[in-house]
Tab-separated table of C-alpha atoms (C1' of nucleotides) in Angstrom:
chain	number	residue	atom	x	y	z
A	18	MET	CA	101.440	126.998	79.637
A	19	LEU	CA	101.983	123.834	81.587
A	20	ARG	CA	102.413	120.814	79.455
A	21	ASP	CA	99.394	118.578	79.619
A	22	ASP	CA	101.250	115.364	79.096
A	23	ILE	CA	103.364	116.016	82.145
A	24	THR	CA	100.387	116.986	84.219
A	25	THR	CA	98.720	113.759	83.215
A	26	ALA	CA	101.806	111.743	84.045
A	27	ILE	CA	101.900	113.298	87.488
A	28	ARG	CA	98.276	112.522	88.081
A	29	GLY	CA	98.809	108.902	87.201
A	30	ALA	CA	101.877	108.704	89.355
A	31	VAL	CA	100.005	110.127	92.314
A	32	MET	CA	97.321	107.508	91.980
A	33	HIS	CA	99.811	104.690	91.766
A	34	GLU	CA	101.922	106.026	94.573
A	35	LEU	CA	98.857	106.563	96.697
A	36	ALA	CA	97.868	102.970	96.161
A	37	ALA	CA	101.370	101.711	96.789
A	38	VAL	CA	102.293	103.520	99.986
A	39	GLY	CA	99.230	105.482	101.036
A	40	TYR	CA	98.791	109.146	101.723
A	41	GLY	CA	100.874	109.098	104.846
A	42	ARG	CA	103.997	107.942	103.123
A	43	LEU	CA	103.379	109.567	99.806
A	44	SER	CA	106.377	111.674	98.894
A	45	ILE	CA	106.713	114.247	96.192
A	46	GLU	CA	110.014	112.761	95.222
A	47	ALA	CA	108.536	109.351	94.639
A	48	VAL	CA	105.751	110.838	92.582
A	49	ALA	CA	108.260	112.702	90.491
A	50	ARG	CA	110.358	109.598	90.027
A	51	ARG	CA	107.427	107.477	89.022
A	52	ALA	CA	106.122	110.101	86.644
A	53	GLY	CA	109.561	110.546	85.120
A	54	VAL	CA	109.372	114.201	85.966
A	55	SER	CA	111.211	116.678	88.101
A	56	LYS	CA	110.007	117.827	91.465
A	57	THR	CA	109.863	121.359	90.170
A	58	ALA	CA	107.296	120.291	87.647
A	59	ILE	CA	105.092	119.245	90.509
A	60	TYR	CA	105.714	122.250	92.734
A	61	ARG	CA	104.871	124.518	89.874
A	62	ARG	CA	101.427	123.003	89.670
A	63	TRP	CA	100.563	122.407	93.284
A	64	ARG	CA	101.904	123.997	96.393
A	65	SER	CA	101.936	121.008	98.666
A	66	LYS	CA	101.335	117.335	98.934
A	67	LEU	CA	97.888	117.902	100.346
A	68	GLU	CA	96.875	120.199	97.524
A	69	LEU	CA	98.278	117.786	94.983
A	70	VAL	CA	96.394	114.819	96.303
A	71	LEU	CA	93.171	116.708	96.771
A	72	ALA	CA	93.299	118.032	93.244
A	73	VAL	CA	94.024	114.659	91.716
A	74	VAL	CA	91.461	112.846	93.775
A	75	SER	CA	88.783	115.437	93.207
A	76	LYS	CA	89.305	115.196	89.503
A	77	VAL	CA	88.729	111.471	89.615
A	78	ALA	CA	85.961	111.455	92.177
A	79	VAL	CA	83.797	113.859	90.288
A	80	GLN	CA	83.056	111.286	87.651
A	81	ARG	CA	79.502	110.398	88.395
A	82	LEU	CA	78.145	106.958	88.124
A	83	PRO	CA	75.284	106.510	85.731
A	84	LEU	CA	72.357	104.885	87.419
A	85	PRO	CA	69.706	103.636	85.043
A	86	ASP	CA	66.182	103.191	86.239
A	87	THR	CA	65.409	99.503	86.270
A	88	GLY	CA	61.856	99.965	87.411
A	89	THR	CA	62.209	98.458	90.839
A	90	LEU	CA	64.129	99.276	93.985
A	91	ARG	CA	65.668	95.872	94.027
A	92	GLY	CA	66.702	96.139	90.442
A	93	ASP	CA	68.195	99.546	91.040
A	94	LEU	CA	70.129	98.217	93.981
A	95	GLU	CA	71.383	95.297	91.984
A	96	MET	CA	72.523	97.638	89.276
A	97	LEU	CA	74.138	99.939	91.786
A	98	PHE	CA	75.948	97.050	93.417
A	99	MET	CA	77.256	95.875	90.103
A	100	ILE	CA	78.583	99.323	89.345
A	101	MET	CA	80.022	99.769	92.810
A	102	SER	CA	81.645	96.391	92.940
A	103	HIS	CA	83.100	96.966	89.527
A	104	ALA	CA	84.497	100.305	90.595
A	105	LEU	CA	85.798	99.020	93.896
A	106	ARG	CA	87.494	96.113	92.224
A	107	HIS	CA	89.943	98.403	90.511
A	108	PRO	CA	93.169	97.754	92.376
A	109	LEU	CA	93.868	101.443	92.587
A	110	ALA	CA	90.464	102.362	93.917
A	111	SER	CA	90.314	99.544	96.408
A	112	GLN	CA	93.538	100.712	97.991
A	113	ILE	CA	93.207	104.439	97.651
A	114	ILE	CA	89.679	104.822	98.897
A	115	PRO	CA	90.085	103.123	102.271
A	116	ASP	CA	93.379	104.875	102.744
A	117	LEU	CA	91.973	108.318	102.138
A	118	LEU	CA	88.928	107.604	104.216
A	119	ALA	CA	91.193	106.674	107.088
A	120	GLU	CA	93.266	109.757	106.512
A	121	ALA	CA	90.128	111.858	106.464
A	122	ALA	CA	89.679	111.043	110.118
A	123	ARG	CA	92.779	113.119	110.777
A	124	ASN	CA	92.827	115.715	108.082
A	125	PRO	CA	89.782	117.967	107.897
A	126	GLU	CA	90.587	119.111	104.392
A	127	ILE	CA	90.681	115.593	103.084
A	128	ALA	CA	87.530	114.833	105.004
A	129	GLN	CA	85.746	117.741	103.434
A	130	THR	CA	86.894	116.884	99.944
A	131	LEU	CA	85.794	113.298	100.271
A	132	GLN	CA	82.588	114.363	101.911
A	133	SER	CA	81.828	116.539	98.919
A	134	ALA	CA	82.599	113.760	96.508
A	135	LEU	CA	80.633	111.361	98.603
A	136	GLN	CA	77.775	113.767	98.862
A	137	ALA	CA	77.667	114.096	95.120
A	138	ASN	CA	77.339	110.372	94.710
A	139	GLN	CA	75.074	110.271	97.696
A	140	HIS	CA	72.709	112.487	95.828
A	141	THR	CA	72.999	110.367	92.773
A	142	ILE	CA	72.115	107.410	94.866
A	143	GLY	CA	70.006	108.857	97.590
A	144	VAL	CA	67.855	111.205	95.690
A	145	LEU	CA	67.616	109.111	92.616
A	146	LEU	CA	67.354	105.612	93.920
A	147	ILE	CA	65.431	106.238	97.069
A	148	GLU	CA	63.105	108.874	95.793
A	149	ARG	CA	62.367	106.706	92.838
A	150	ALA	CA	61.421	103.936	95.199
A	151	VAL	CA	59.242	106.324	97.162
A	152	GLU	CA	57.485	107.419	94.035
A	153	ARG	CA	56.863	103.819	93.100
A	154	GLY	CA	55.453	103.189	96.519
A	155	GLU	CA	58.180	100.753	97.387
A	156	LEU	CA	59.290	102.896	100.276
A	157	PRO	CA	57.137	105.089	102.474
A	158	GLU	CA	57.468	108.819	102.208
A	159	GLY	CA	59.717	110.656	104.522
A	160	ALA	CA	62.425	108.083	104.130
A	161	ASP	CA	65.689	109.712	105.123
A	162	PRO	CA	68.303	109.065	102.442
A	163	GLY	CA	71.110	109.780	104.843
A	164	ALA	CA	70.066	107.103	107.258
A	165	LEU	CA	69.422	104.583	104.504
A	166	MET	CA	72.776	105.165	102.926
A	167	ASP	CA	74.491	103.108	105.588
A	168	LEU	CA	72.361	100.126	104.752
A	169	ILE	CA	72.960	100.482	101.042
A	170	VAL	CA	76.672	101.011	100.764
A	171	GLY	CA	77.828	99.527	104.049
A	172	PRO	CA	77.577	95.833	103.272
A	173	LEU	CA	79.175	95.962	99.854
A	174	TYR	CA	81.913	98.290	100.961
A	175	TRP	CA	82.705	96.116	103.906
A	176	ARG	CA	82.789	93.021	101.785
A	177	ILE	CA	85.039	94.371	99.069
A	178	ALA	CA	87.207	96.981	100.735
A	179	ILE	CA	87.498	95.662	104.268
A	180	ALA	CA	86.931	91.947	104.475
A	181	ARG	CA	88.161	91.563	100.898
A	182	THR	CA	86.400	88.304	100.546
A	183	PRO	CA	85.994	87.304	96.926
A	184	LEU	CA	82.554	88.345	95.850
A	185	ASP	CA	80.860	86.328	93.204
A	186	ALA	CA	78.772	88.324	90.796
A	187	ALA	CA	75.997	85.885	91.519
A	188	ASP	CA	75.929	87.043	95.128
A	189	LEU	CA	74.905	90.548	94.216
A	190	PRO	CA	71.225	89.868	93.545
A	191	ARG	CA	70.945	88.214	96.902
A	192	MET	CA	72.594	91.123	98.594
A	193	ALA	CA	70.390	93.528	96.701
A	194	ALA	CA	67.300	91.680	97.844
A	195	ALA	CA	68.507	91.693	101.408
A	196	VAL	CA	69.287	95.384	101.344
A	197	ALA	CA	65.967	96.163	99.758
A	198	ALA	CA	64.273	94.395	102.626
A	199	ALA	CA	66.380	96.310	105.097
A	200	LEU	CA	65.456	99.590	103.472
A	201	GLY	CA	61.813	98.712	103.705
A	202	VAL	CA	62.078	98.132	107.414
A	203	ALA	CA	64.337	101.049	108.133
A	204	SER	CA	62.186	103.583	106.383
A	205	GLU	CA	59.009	102.623	108.097
A	206	PRO	CA	57.642	105.306	110.330
A	207	HIS	CA	58.603	104.800	113.900
A	208	ARG	CA	56.906	101.842	115.374
A	209	PRO	CA	57.112	100.666	118.915
A	210	VAL	CA	59.754	98.072	119.399
A	211	ASP	CA	57.954	94.855	119.866
A	212	SER	CA	59.635	94.095	123.068
A	213	GLY	CA	60.286	90.643	124.305
A	214	PRO	CA	61.209	87.418	122.700
A	215	ALA	CA	58.331	87.202	120.310
A	216	PRO	CA	59.383	85.770	116.981
A	217	ILE	CA	60.280	88.513	114.631
A	218	ASP	CA	58.950	89.332	111.316
A	219	THR	CA	62.128	89.383	109.449
A	220	THR	CA	60.528	90.864	106.407
A	221	THR	CA	59.263	94.369	106.168
A	222	GLY	CA	56.396	93.087	108.168
A	223	SER	CA	53.600	95.541	108.730
A	224	GLY	CA	52.538	98.295	106.418
A	225	SER	CA	54.279	99.859	103.540
A	226	ASN	CA	54.135	96.815	101.390
A	227	ARG	CA	53.678	97.496	97.796
A	228	SER	CA	51.403	96.000	95.211
B	30	MET	CA	113.955	91.682	132.930
B	31	LEU	CA	112.252	94.387	130.920
B	32	ARG	CA	110.422	96.867	133.022
B	33	ASP	CA	106.691	96.505	132.706
B	34	ASP	CA	105.849	100.127	133.256
B	35	ILE	CA	107.971	101.108	130.304
B	36	THR	CA	106.509	98.422	128.114
B	37	THR	CA	103.059	99.682	129.010
B	38	ALA	CA	104.033	103.247	128.266
B	39	ILE	CA	105.278	102.211	124.856
B	40	ARG	CA	102.091	100.362	124.102
B	41	GLY	CA	100.034	103.402	124.959
B	42	ALA	CA	102.260	105.637	122.914
B	43	VAL	CA	101.932	103.363	119.913
B	44	MET	CA	98.180	103.517	120.093
B	45	HIS	CA	98.137	107.277	120.361
B	46	GLU	CA	100.704	107.740	117.676
B	47	LEU	CA	98.869	105.327	115.422
B	48	ALA	CA	95.725	107.341	115.847
B	49	ALA	CA	97.510	110.620	115.337
B	50	VAL	CA	99.536	109.930	112.228
B	51	GLY	CA	98.616	106.449	111.082
B	52	TYR	CA	100.743	103.430	110.430
B	53	GLY	CA	102.396	104.893	107.391
B	54	ARG	CA	103.889	107.810	109.232
B	55	LEU	CA	104.372	106.148	112.533
B	56	SER	CA	107.966	106.578	113.608
B	57	ILE	CA	109.830	104.859	116.364
B	58	GLU	CA	111.245	108.163	117.426
B	59	ALA	CA	107.836	109.692	117.901
B	60	VAL	CA	106.685	106.685	119.879
B	61	ALA	CA	109.729	106.945	122.092
B	62	ARG	CA	109.182	110.655	122.590
B	63	ARG	CA	105.544	110.261	123.473
B	64	ALA	CA	106.258	107.402	125.827
B	65	GLY	CA	109.048	109.345	127.461
B	66	VAL	CA	111.407	106.516	126.699
B	67	SER	CA	114.527	105.984	124.683
B	68	LYS	CA	114.524	104.363	121.294
B	69	THR	CA	116.717	101.621	122.637
B	70	ALA	CA	113.974	100.679	125.032
B	71	ILE	CA	111.767	100.001	122.049
B	72	TYR	CA	114.336	98.222	119.931
B	73	ARG	CA	115.087	95.946	122.813
B	74	ARG	CA	111.520	94.744	122.819
B	75	TRP	CA	110.629	94.651	119.172
B	76	ARG	CA	112.803	94.408	116.136
B	77	SER	CA	110.904	96.696	113.810
B	78	LYS	CA	108.016	99.011	113.464
B	79	LEU	CA	105.885	96.305	111.930
B	80	GLU	CA	106.556	93.885	114.740
B	81	LEU	CA	105.881	96.572	117.290
B	82	VAL	CA	102.544	97.539	115.857
B	83	LEU	CA	101.432	93.984	115.290
B	84	ALA	CA	102.259	93.026	118.835
B	85	VAL	CA	100.486	95.997	120.348
B	86	VAL	CA	97.452	95.689	118.158
B	87	SER	CA	97.160	91.964	118.649
B	88	LYS	CA	97.231	92.416	122.367
B	89	VAL	CA	94.318	94.811	122.177
B	90	ALA	CA	92.340	93.035	119.505
B	91	VAL	CA	92.235	89.765	121.325
B	92	GLN	CA	89.839	91.138	123.887
B	93	ARG	CA	86.587	89.470	122.978
B	94	LEU	CA	83.292	91.198	123.141
B	95	PRO	CA	80.712	89.613	125.392
B	96	LEU	CA	77.483	88.944	123.561
B	97	PRO	CA	74.561	88.110	125.799
B	98	ASP	CA	71.645	86.132	124.448
B	99	THR	CA	68.647	88.411	124.334
B	100	GLY	CA	66.304	85.783	123.019
B	101	THR	CA	65.718	87.215	119.580
B	102	LEU	CA	67.835	87.875	116.546
B	103	ARG	CA	66.777	91.459	116.525
B	104	GLY	CA	67.584	91.867	120.173
B	105	ASP	CA	70.969	90.271	119.696
B	106	LEU	CA	71.680	92.580	116.807
B	107	GLU	CA	70.640	95.582	118.813
B	108	MET	CA	72.911	94.513	121.597
B	109	LEU	CA	75.738	93.877	119.197
B	110	PHE	CA	75.268	97.265	117.601
B	111	MET	CA	75.357	98.956	120.939
B	112	ILE	CA	78.580	97.215	121.817
B	113	MET	CA	80.102	97.875	118.418
B	114	SER	CA	79.110	101.500	118.309
B	115	HIS	CA	80.443	101.961	121.785
B	116	ALA	CA	83.728	100.386	120.816
B	117	LEU	CA	83.991	102.275	117.558
B	118	ARG	CA	83.275	105.549	119.264
B	119	HIS	CA	86.561	105.417	121.111
B	120	PRO	CA	88.610	108.069	119.375
B	121	LEU	CA	91.579	105.771	119.244
B	122	ALA	CA	89.704	102.852	117.785
B	123	SER	CA	87.816	104.902	115.256
B	124	GLN	CA	91.058	106.185	113.826
B	125	ILE	CA	93.284	103.180	114.200
B	126	ILE	CA	90.957	100.574	112.817
B	127	PRO	CA	90.273	102.174	109.442
B	128	ASP	CA	93.918	103.057	109.144
B	129	LEU	CA	95.123	99.541	109.754
B	130	LEU	CA	92.459	98.093	107.523
B	131	ALA	CA	93.666	100.328	104.742
B	132	GLU	CA	97.235	99.395	105.442
B	133	ALA	CA	96.286	95.745	105.392
B	134	ALA	CA	95.559	96.116	101.719
B	135	ARG	CA	99.284	96.618	101.217
B	136	ASN	CA	100.937	94.680	103.953
B	137	PRO	CA	100.152	90.972	104.047
B	138	GLU	CA	101.373	90.597	107.604
B	139	ILE	CA	99.036	93.261	108.852
B	140	ALA	CA	96.265	91.749	106.807
B	141	GLN	CA	96.807	88.375	108.347
B	142	THR	CA	96.953	89.728	111.875
B	143	LEU	CA	93.760	91.684	111.449
B	144	GLN	CA	92.123	88.790	109.704
B	145	SER	CA	92.874	86.618	112.693
B	146	ALA	CA	91.517	89.170	115.098
B	147	LEU	CA	88.530	89.713	112.900
B	148	GLN	CA	87.980	86.019	112.542
B	149	ALA	CA	87.941	85.626	116.273
B	150	ASN	CA	85.206	88.196	116.622
B	151	GLN	CA	83.573	86.844	113.532
B	152	HIS	CA	83.152	83.572	115.302
B	153	THR	CA	81.841	85.296	118.350
B	154	ILE	CA	79.311	86.995	116.187
B	155	GLY	CA	78.744	84.591	113.390
B	156	VAL	CA	78.592	81.342	115.234
B	157	LEU	CA	76.886	82.708	118.273
B	158	LEU	CA	74.461	85.196	116.884
B	159	ILE	CA	73.550	83.506	113.667
B	160	GLU	CA	73.452	79.968	114.906
B	161	ARG	CA	71.340	81.083	117.785
B	162	ALA	CA	68.918	82.581	115.327
B	163	VAL	CA	68.934	79.386	113.307
B	164	GLU	CA	68.173	77.370	116.386
B	165	ARG	CA	65.305	79.673	117.210
B	166	GLY	CA	63.967	79.261	113.723
B	167	GLU	CA	64.472	82.905	112.927
B	168	LEU	CA	66.850	82.057	110.142
B	169	PRO	CA	66.764	79.020	107.883
B	170	GLU	CA	69.449	76.420	108.226
B	171	GLY	CA	72.476	76.550	106.028
B	172	ALA	CA	72.840	80.245	106.483
B	173	ASP	CA	76.407	81.172	105.673
B	174	PRO	CA	77.827	83.323	108.467
B	175	GLY	CA	80.523	84.664	106.198
B	176	ALA	CA	78.078	86.049	103.711
B	177	LEU	CA	75.810	87.466	106.383
B	178	MET	CA	78.641	89.203	108.135
B	179	ASP	CA	78.702	91.919	105.499
B	180	LEU	CA	75.096	92.752	106.178
B	181	ILE	CA	75.625	92.823	109.908
B	182	VAL	CA	78.749	94.861	110.373
B	183	GLY	CA	78.772	96.798	107.093
B	184	PRO	CA	76.120	99.394	107.820
B	185	LEU	CA	77.261	100.293	111.300
B	186	TYR	CA	80.897	100.361	110.332
B	187	TRP	CA	80.178	102.574	107.385
B	188	ARG	CA	78.115	104.912	109.469
B	189	ILE	CA	80.588	105.331	112.290
B	190	ALA	CA	83.983	104.831	110.758
B	191	ILE	CA	83.481	106.079	107.227
B	192	ALA	CA	80.619	108.491	106.946
B	193	ARG	CA	81.129	109.533	110.558
B	194	THR	CA	77.645	110.819	110.788
B	195	PRO	CA	76.550	111.250	114.359
B	196	LEU	CA	74.606	108.195	115.324
B	197	ASP	CA	71.881	108.572	117.837
B	198	ALA	CA	71.509	105.661	120.202
B	199	ALA	CA	67.868	105.666	119.289
B	200	ASP	CA	68.751	104.808	115.713
B	201	LEU	CA	70.232	101.484	116.649
B	202	PRO	CA	66.990	99.584	117.141
B	203	ARG	CA	65.858	100.695	113.743
B	204	MET	CA	69.079	99.608	112.179
B	205	ALA	CA	68.902	96.321	114.024
B	206	ALA	CA	65.428	95.689	112.722
B	207	ALA	CA	66.521	96.529	109.205
B	208	VAL	CA	69.522	94.255	109.376
B	209	ALA	CA	67.450	91.473	110.822
B	210	ALA	CA	65.175	91.755	107.830
B	211	ALA	CA	68.157	91.714	105.506
B	212	LEU	CA	69.507	88.603	107.154
B	213	GLY	CA	66.209	86.872	106.742
B	214	VAL	CA	66.170	87.544	103.043
B	215	ALA	CA	69.821	86.840	102.462
B	216	SER	CA	69.798	83.494	104.174
B	217	GLU	CA	66.864	82.149	102.253
B	218	PRO	CA	67.746	79.187	100.112
B	219	HIS	CA	68.504	80.087	96.578
B	220	ARG	CA	65.535	81.099	94.636
B	221	PRO	CA	65.361	81.907	90.988
B	222	VAL	CA	65.940	85.520	90.293
B	223	ASP	CA	62.697	86.818	88.961
B	224	SER	CA	64.160	88.133	85.821
B	225	GLY	CA	62.920	91.007	83.830
B	226	PRO	CA	61.332	94.272	84.681
B	227	ALA	CA	58.293	92.759	86.283
B	228	PRO	CA	57.428	94.616	89.407
B	229	ILE	CA	59.406	93.101	92.141
B	230	ASP	CA	58.458	92.259	95.582
B	231	THR	CA	61.002	94.140	97.472
B	232	THR	CA	60.343	92.220	100.586
B	233	THR	CA	61.116	88.600	100.984
B	234	GLY	CA	58.211	88.221	98.694
B	235	SER	CA	57.345	84.621	98.122
B	236	GLY	CA	57.376	82.001	100.762
B	237	SER	CA	59.573	81.581	103.711
B	238	ASN	CA	57.887	84.125	105.817
B	239	ARG	CA	57.911	83.163	109.365
B	240	SER	CA	55.138	83.449	111.874
C	12	DC	C1'	117.362	136.507	63.455
C	13	DA	C1'	117.666	138.201	67.994
C	14	DA	C1'	115.675	138.743	72.401
C	15	DC	C1'	112.461	137.462	75.687
C	16	DG	C1'	109.754	134.533	78.684
C	17	DA	C1'	108.340	130.333	80.555
C	18	DC	C1'	109.376	125.748	81.036
C	19	DG	C1'	111.782	121.386	83.116
C	20	DG	C1'	115.919	119.551	85.407
C	21	DT	C1'	119.744	119.618	88.710
C	22	DA	C1'	121.919	120.870	92.990
C	23	DC	C1'	121.670	122.458	97.604
C	24	DG	C1'	120.978	123.163	102.831
C	25	DG	C1'	118.054	121.685	106.408
C	26	DT	C1'	115.219	118.363	108.711
C	27	DT	C1'	113.662	113.927	110.178
C	28	DG	C1'	113.968	109.224	110.998
C	29	DC	C1'	116.466	104.721	111.047
C	30	DG	C1'	119.250	101.345	113.373
C	31	DT	C1'	123.452	100.866	116.189
C	32	DC	C1'	127.027	101.675	119.537
C	33	DC	C1'	128.731	103.087	123.827
C	34	DC	C1'	128.255	104.825	128.431
C	35	DG	C1'	126.535	105.588	133.128
C	36	DA	C1'	123.147	103.791	136.572
C	37	DC	C1'	120.814	100.425	139.034
C	38	DG	C1'	119.910	96.018	141.275
C	39	DC	C1'	121.269	91.388	142.421
C	40	DT	C1'	124.378	87.871	144.113
C	41	DC	C1'	127.892	85.979	146.935
D	16	DG	C1'	130.558	95.656	150.045
D	17	DA	C1'	132.548	94.384	145.682
D	18	DG	C1'	131.704	92.575	141.241
D	19	DC	C1'	128.658	91.485	137.562
D	20	DG	C1'	124.892	91.707	134.441
D	21	DT	C1'	121.226	94.198	132.496
D	22	DC	C1'	118.825	98.219	131.725
D	23	DG	C1'	117.819	103.030	129.797
D	24	DG	C1'	119.735	107.271	127.644
D	25	DG	C1'	122.374	109.924	124.453
D	26	DA	C1'	125.113	110.249	120.241
D	27	DC	C1'	126.457	108.857	115.718
D	28	DG	C1'	126.583	107.766	110.637
D	29	DC	C1'	123.490	107.060	107.026
D	30	DA	C1'	119.558	107.705	104.038
D	31	DA	C1'	115.384	109.910	102.438
D	32	DC	C1'	112.721	113.831	101.732
D	33	DC	C1'	111.381	118.722	101.793
D	34	DG	C1'	111.143	123.131	99.502
D	35	DT	C1'	113.980	126.383	96.914
D	36	DA	C1'	117.365	128.619	93.972
D	37	DC	C1'	119.703	128.376	89.890
D	38	DC	C1'	120.684	126.814	85.086
D	39	DG	C1'	120.101	125.339	80.313
D	40	DT	C1'	116.550	124.815	76.660
D	41	DC	C1'	112.787	125.601	73.755
D	42	DG	C1'	109.122	128.192	71.558
D	43	DT	C1'	107.469	132.593	70.531
D	44	DT	C1'	107.405	137.361	69.096
D	45	DG	C1'	108.729	141.583	66.798
DNA sequence: CAACGACGGTACGGTTGCGTCCCGACGCTC
DNA sequence: GAGCGTCGGGACGCAACCGTACCGTCGTTG
């Protein structure tokens, strides 16, 4: 029986090492050093660096985010943003996630693992949040969660993980409101592009308004 | 005098190598091999891997994107999205950019270089696109380009570089419309958050609707 | 209490990359 | 056409890491 405490130490070391040097430069030796463990201990548990990282990351990524129903799309978004920004603020997460996502562009196995993890959360978010909004009448039916996902997670992810501009908690409601508006527009059934320079209805404009 | 053709070959090799293995695993030897050049040729031009990459990337990143005035915020966004998606579709760019952005989280020099490059484009986008919209009356004055940037580039970047879902060109207008709506809401002057579970107006709701 | 089995740790050969040094080749100048 | 300066290429010593084989230890079982 493999000792749990050592397994745990390895897991932690992988996370820290991943954050410190990234997947590309992650070395088994460094993980072993940081964990205060021998390389053999690691090779006994996982066959390769890829397997090790995938296992550790999967274990962490599976943790679902709770997403309470606030009663409104905007409220749900605000809540989601708070949770996301909290999660992405973790120094480990904010370094590991972009790194692995970049690595996923090269390594199909990593891509698939992340895709699965992402898909899980996507369902938490997509199915829950969006379908809730549809049921409330805040979004029209037939809204495609996949297409809306970009609008939901894109801005916050960019802000925190890419631009890394400090994000005041007070900014989240504003962002939530903006995204809610975007979702309204994006999920409208196809409408002809009002060509030309006519002033635009920046709000959801035509149909599909609630209340 | 250093031979230009060799310098060019090195630059190309760096880009390809960067895309293939990422910054973390980029090795001078591999660059030299791919460029069909000796290591000395590289060390004569740059002192280290970091300097090499920064120089090559800076050279590429400086190229500004043209951004014609279409007459409307939505049109400008659509145009911008087309340009961005075109640029991000390049296999090299779509692998190098996320990789370097992830690396920037660890390496301050890379962060600063990218920040500069990003800031340049940010001004192209922010000052041009947003101020144009303000002048047209499509956005209220005092809109903070920095805060709006997340809404503009976040969704498309997420879609192409992170989720890597195929993006139909026909989807861009929809996304542009959605983002335009988001910008309208986000740039509204502060308004009290309607607290509580009262049904929320997911659109811009109260005032400030144009047209 | 003895023997077994599974564990973690150390040591090893092989590989890869770093950064440098030296050499032959090429072009330019007088 | 001879000499000089600069270039690119190959080789070297050094360090890190990979994956494995072997060794001592500990807990368990009969």
